[in-house]
XYZ file of C-alpha atoms in Angstrom:
380
model
C 71.705 113.379 117.463
C 71.315 115.358 114.247
C 74.200 117.255 112.668
C 73.574 120.193 110.324
C 76.074 119.653 107.471
C 75.899 123.315 106.429
C 76.925 124.563 109.869
C 79.569 121.861 110.137
C 81.017 122.881 106.750
C 81.122 126.519 107.880
C 82.843 125.524 111.126
C 85.414 123.482 109.173
C 86.068 126.379 106.781
C 86.925 128.547 109.812
C 89.724 126.095 110.587
C 92.717 127.414 108.598
C 93.902 123.982 107.492
C 96.113 124.874 104.539
C 98.308 121.814 103.853
C 99.978 120.595 106.078
C 98.355 122.562 108.925
C 95.567 120.732 110.771
C 93.998 124.024 111.811
C 91.590 122.416 114.278
C 89.477 120.659 111.641
C 90.262 117.116 112.767
C 89.936 118.091 116.432
C 86.421 119.349 115.671
C 85.455 116.156 113.847
C 87.035 113.956 116.514
C 84.861 115.565 119.169
C 81.613 115.179 117.218
C 82.292 111.593 116.185
C 83.412 110.516 119.660
C 80.228 111.966 121.162
C 78.214 109.918 118.655
C 79.897 106.687 119.705
C 82.672 106.386 117.116
C 86.047 105.089 118.268
C 88.479 107.737 117.004
C 92.222 107.437 116.492
C 94.646 110.101 115.336
C 96.996 108.583 112.765
C 99.506 111.406 112.378
C 102.690 110.845 110.361
C 105.418 113.351 109.702
C 103.824 116.796 109.534
C 100.464 115.363 108.459
C 97.427 114.958 110.717
C 94.936 112.171 109.984
C 91.858 110.776 111.701
C 90.355 107.289 111.630
C 86.913 106.770 113.155
C 84.973 103.513 113.371
C 81.500 102.714 114.588
C 80.711 99.028 115.024
C 82.673 95.785 114.928
C 85.743 95.909 112.696
C 85.119 92.298 111.685
C 81.682 93.203 110.288
C 81.083 94.354 106.693
C 82.327 97.941 106.700
C 81.220 100.878 104.594
C 84.048 103.388 104.454
C 84.154 107.082 103.629
C 87.316 108.946 102.706
C 87.982 112.652 102.434
C 90.347 115.461 103.336
C 90.156 118.605 105.436
C 93.318 120.237 104.101
C 92.924 122.976 101.513
C 95.086 124.772 98.958
C 96.434 128.258 99.736
C 94.075 131.192 99.187
C 96.354 132.917 96.669
C 95.887 136.674 96.364
C 93.886 137.557 99.468
C 92.971 140.933 97.987
C 91.200 139.195 95.098
C 88.675 137.599 97.476
C 85.374 139.389 98.049
C 84.710 137.248 101.153
C 86.933 136.134 104.015
C 88.381 132.811 102.749
C 88.240 131.445 106.299
C 85.059 133.187 107.378
C 82.543 130.481 106.526
C 80.053 133.204 105.599
C 76.585 132.254 104.367
C 74.916 134.839 102.150
C 71.852 134.463 99.920
C 71.985 130.686 100.142
C 75.693 130.489 99.302
C 78.467 129.314 101.637
C 81.803 131.020 100.946
C 85.344 130.047 101.822
C 88.363 127.943 101.009
C 87.276 124.311 101.106
C 83.579 125.065 100.571
C 83.662 122.802 97.522
C 86.937 120.899 97.845
C 86.096 119.281 100.128
C 85.096 120.297 103.623
C 81.475 120.144 102.477
C 81.932 116.500 101.441
C 83.536 115.582 104.775
C 80.796 117.424 106.684
C 78.097 115.669 104.660
C 79.374 112.125 105.189
C 80.251 112.733 108.850
C 76.773 114.174 109.474
C 75.094 111.317 107.598
C 77.104 108.713 109.515
C 76.375 110.299 112.898
C 72.664 110.604 112.128
C 72.506 106.985 111.008
C 74.286 105.398 113.971
C 72.246 107.367 116.496
C 69.010 106.128 114.906
C 69.930 102.589 113.857
C 71.808 99.635 115.269
C 72.540 97.160 112.448
C 73.538 93.831 113.934
C 76.211 93.083 111.375
C 77.588 96.317 109.995
C 80.201 98.965 110.611
C 81.076 102.442 109.330
C 84.644 103.750 109.011
C 85.724 107.307 108.241
C 89.295 107.846 107.008
C 89.978 111.592 106.934
C 93.340 113.034 105.935
C 95.129 116.368 106.029
C 97.458 115.637 103.110
C 95.405 115.253 99.924
C 96.335 118.661 98.507
C 100.027 118.182 99.320
C 102.439 115.381 98.506
C 99.862 112.773 99.624
C 102.601 110.579 101.079
C 101.547 110.767 104.734
C 97.780 111.106 104.404
C 95.495 108.376 103.115
C 98.587 106.209 102.559
C 99.428 106.532 106.270
C 95.833 105.693 107.207
C 95.893 102.557 105.044
C 99.259 101.536 106.499
C 97.872 101.971 110.020
C 94.739 100.016 109.134
C 96.785 97.113 107.796
C 98.940 97.052 110.937
C 95.893 97.115 113.226
C 93.587 94.662 111.490
C 91.242 97.392 110.236
C 89.535 97.064 106.884
C 86.854 98.637 104.712
C 84.651 96.373 102.591
C 83.708 99.192 100.206
C 84.647 102.877 100.219
C 83.153 106.112 98.944
C 85.386 109.157 98.440
C 83.563 112.473 98.821
C 85.507 114.515 96.241
C 83.543 116.911 93.996
C 82.604 114.868 90.913
C 79.824 116.802 89.167
C 80.850 119.225 86.368
C 77.722 121.413 86.196
C 74.695 119.781 87.823
C 74.321 117.996 91.134
C 74.093 114.264 90.567
C 75.276 114.140 86.961
C 78.539 112.235 87.483
C 80.255 109.760 89.771
C 83.726 108.324 89.371
C 84.282 104.585 89.109
C 87.960 104.851 88.200
C 90.787 107.248 87.445
C 93.556 107.482 84.904
C 97.090 106.853 86.022
C 99.589 109.707 86.106
C 103.287 109.541 85.260
C 105.866 112.311 84.892
C 109.149 111.713 83.061
C 112.183 113.982 83.277
C 114.797 113.877 80.497
C 118.292 115.339 80.682
C 120.302 115.395 77.446
C 124.068 115.921 77.733
C 126.456 116.821 74.925
C 129.588 118.958 74.677
C 129.546 122.746 75.080
C 131.131 124.872 72.359
C 131.108 128.091 70.330
C 128.126 128.431 68.001
C 130.500 129.514 65.200
C 132.226 126.135 65.405
C 129.405 123.599 65.872
C 131.613 120.755 64.670
C 133.696 121.164 67.819
C 130.662 120.819 70.066
C 127.962 118.195 70.537
C 124.596 119.912 70.692
C 122.026 118.118 72.906
C 119.116 120.336 71.829
C 118.280 118.725 68.456
C 118.407 115.289 70.056
C 116.063 116.189 72.895
C 113.789 118.066 70.497
C 113.599 114.949 68.325
C 112.759 112.822 71.347
C 109.928 114.993 72.654
C 108.573 115.385 69.116
C 108.428 111.598 68.700
C 106.730 111.213 72.078
C 104.217 113.993 71.465
C 103.204 112.619 68.053
C 102.818 109.040 69.298
C 99.328 107.681 69.885
C 99.430 105.587 73.038
C 96.055 103.917 72.447
C 92.517 104.512 71.189
C 90.845 104.271 74.580
C 89.268 101.313 76.392
C 85.752 100.339 77.385
C 85.616 102.762 80.334
C 88.470 105.162 79.524
C 89.255 107.818 76.928
C 92.574 107.539 75.038
C 95.709 108.066 77.101
C 97.457 111.419 76.680
C 101.054 112.615 76.687
C 101.883 116.308 77.098
C 105.275 117.987 76.893
C 105.234 120.356 79.875
C 108.660 121.985 79.717
C 111.761 122.252 77.516
C 114.660 124.246 78.914
C 118.346 124.868 78.241
C 118.933 127.622 80.797
C 121.262 129.205 78.249
C 121.269 133.037 78.114
C 124.052 133.255 75.508
C 123.333 133.306 71.793
C 126.834 132.261 70.765
C 127.187 129.192 73.001
C 126.033 125.672 72.272
C 124.998 124.358 75.705
C 126.227 121.110 77.146
C 122.883 120.187 78.646
C 119.157 120.662 78.241
C 116.083 119.236 79.935
C 112.509 118.351 79.107
C 109.537 116.997 81.029
C 106.475 115.103 79.855
C 103.336 114.073 81.719
C 101.299 111.011 80.756
C 97.709 110.367 81.872
C 97.104 106.734 81.057
C 94.177 104.348 81.023
C 93.923 100.681 81.975
C 95.621 99.563 78.765
C 98.951 100.390 80.436
C 100.873 100.164 83.670
C 103.313 102.778 84.861
C 106.200 100.317 84.601
C 105.387 99.483 80.974
C 105.285 103.162 80.039
C 108.586 103.871 81.776
C 110.203 101.008 79.860
C 108.847 102.483 76.602
C 110.196 105.947 77.473
C 113.598 104.502 78.354
C 113.758 102.652 75.038
C 112.791 105.759 73.029
C 115.379 107.871 74.849
C 118.099 105.255 74.350
C 117.416 105.072 70.611
C 117.571 108.847 70.157
C 120.725 109.056 72.271
C 122.339 106.458 70.036
C 121.220 108.185 66.818
C 122.607 111.569 67.942
C 125.633 110.237 69.833
C 124.792 111.991 73.091
C 123.653 110.922 76.567
C 120.014 111.096 77.671
C 119.161 110.301 81.265
C 115.568 109.471 82.138
C 113.901 109.702 85.531
C 110.213 108.979 86.062
C 107.731 109.183 88.930
C 104.316 107.529 89.074
C 101.665 109.484 90.984
C 99.198 106.632 90.652
C 98.223 103.696 88.489
C 94.978 103.668 86.547
C 92.170 101.727 88.179
C 88.561 100.770 87.617
C 85.847 99.631 89.993
C 83.778 97.455 87.703
C 80.052 98.250 87.614
C 78.294 95.924 90.022
C 76.432 95.891 93.326
C 78.293 98.726 95.069
C 78.430 100.980 92.011
C 74.723 100.359 91.414
C 73.863 101.122 95.039
C 75.614 104.498 94.920
C 74.172 105.400 91.516
C 70.641 104.545 92.651
C 71.008 106.630 95.809
C 72.237 109.602 93.773
C 69.331 109.322 91.362
C 66.784 108.929 94.173
C 67.936 112.120 95.916
C 68.809 114.317 92.925
C 66.516 113.043 90.184
C 69.560 112.699 87.920
C 71.102 109.454 86.667
C 74.854 109.815 87.211
C 77.280 109.048 84.406
C 79.882 106.459 85.390
C 83.071 108.360 84.631
C 86.832 107.865 84.796
C 87.702 111.409 83.709
C 89.673 114.075 85.517
C 92.875 114.076 87.487
C 93.913 111.932 90.421
C 92.448 111.585 93.912
C 93.143 109.525 97.006
C 90.957 106.816 95.492
C 94.144 105.757 93.675
C 95.473 104.488 97.005
C 92.233 102.973 98.279
C 91.634 100.917 95.111
C 94.291 98.438 96.256
C 92.454 98.029 99.580
C 88.813 97.647 98.514
C 86.324 98.654 95.783
C 86.074 102.447 95.694
C 83.874 105.017 93.972
C 83.652 108.793 94.232
C 80.652 111.071 94.461
C 80.390 114.656 95.627
C 79.343 118.194 94.827
C 79.579 120.316 91.696
C 83.238 121.329 91.561
C 83.193 124.485 89.434
C 84.760 126.779 92.068
C 87.289 124.446 93.677
C 90.758 125.974 94.132
C 89.446 129.314 92.799
C 89.284 132.735 94.412
C 85.897 133.128 96.135
C 85.339 129.367 96.339
C 81.701 128.769 97.244
C 78.828 126.302 97.158
C 75.010 126.593 97.292
C 73.997 125.378 100.742
C 71.181 123.282 99.265
C 73.829 121.096 97.589
C 75.416 120.297 100.969
C 72.054 119.240 102.393
C 71.357 117.199 99.275
C 74.755 115.513 99.526
C 74.095 114.503 103.136
C 70.808 112.927 102.032
C 72.613 110.975 99.290
C 75.193 109.687 101.761
C 72.531 108.798 104.342
C 70.596 106.825 101.730
C 73.778 104.994 100.711
C 74.441 103.996 104.325
C 70.823 103.010 104.908
C 70.664 100.885 101.769
C 74.085 99.320 102.356
C 72.948 97.916 105.715
C 69.347 97.152 104.737
C-alpha cells in the first residue's frame, strides 16, 4: 500500500478545517490508517477533534509523530489568487490553506508510516500518530487532550517527531531541538481620578506604570545559554482608554510578553515581575495588580541518539546538514517534551499563515522520504 503524500495533502486542504472545525480531515486520515492496519481512536474533547493511531504493540519502543490538521482563517478571500480550499496543483506548486502549515507534514508522516508498516514487520517496534485539530487555537483540548488520554490508557511514545515547518529558506537547513518559553503579563495600575488642572487632588497611575514598563523593557534578562539566544521582553500594549484631555484617569493597563530560554522558569519570571511591580507601586503610592499566563516552558532535547538519527536522515535525503535550532515561537512540542524526547522537522515555512499559502510539491515528496528513512533507521 503506497500513499502519494502530494495527493493526500491536496485532499486534506479540501477539508475546511479552520480551528475548531474538523472539516473531514481526521475522518479521511482515520480511514487510510485503519485500512493500513493502525488501531485508530478519536480523542475528542470540548469542541476539538483529535485522532490517535497506533500500529504495533504499545509496550514496544514507539516512534511517535505529532501534527495538526486545523488551519488559521483565510483572511481576505478576495486577496487570494487561488481557492484556499481547492488543493490546486499548478506548475509544480500546491496551493491552499494548510499547504505549508501543516497538512503537508501530516500527509508526509502518515504516508511514510503507512508505506513502512505495509512493507515491514519489526518484531519489537511500534508507530504512534497523535494528530490534533487545536494547534492553531487555544491548544487546550488538542495535543494536551491526546497526552491525557494516553496517560489514562497506558499509551506512550518513546521518542516523538513533530512535523511543523522548520526550515527558513532551504529544505533541510534547520530542525528544532527545543523552544523558548512564552509568558504574558498583564498589569493594571490604579490611582485616583481627578481634574488635570488640579493634579495634587488626583493620583495619576500613568507615570507609575510607565516607569514600570520602562524598567522591564531596559532590563537584560540574560546573555543566552549554550543552545538558546538571550531571552527577550517586549511591551505589547499600554492603554488608558481615556478620551478626555482634562481628566487624570484612575486606571491604566499595560501588557508585556517574555520569550525565555532555559536559564529561567515561568514561575521565577512571574515572581520577578511581581516584585518589580510591588516596588514601583510602593514608590508611587498606587496599586498595581499583576496577572500572568504561561503558554509554555522552555525546553531542550539534548543532542544524542534520537537527535542524531533525525539529523542524519535529513542530510541523507536533502544533502543539507540541518542546524540544531531553538528559535521561533511555540509549538505543541512544548507539551510533548514532558512525555518523551521530542524534535521538530518539516518544510520551508515561508508562506505559512499568508494569503496564497503554497508549497513546491517536490518538498512534500522529499519530506515523506525523510520521515520514511527516520522510521526505517529507528527500527533497524
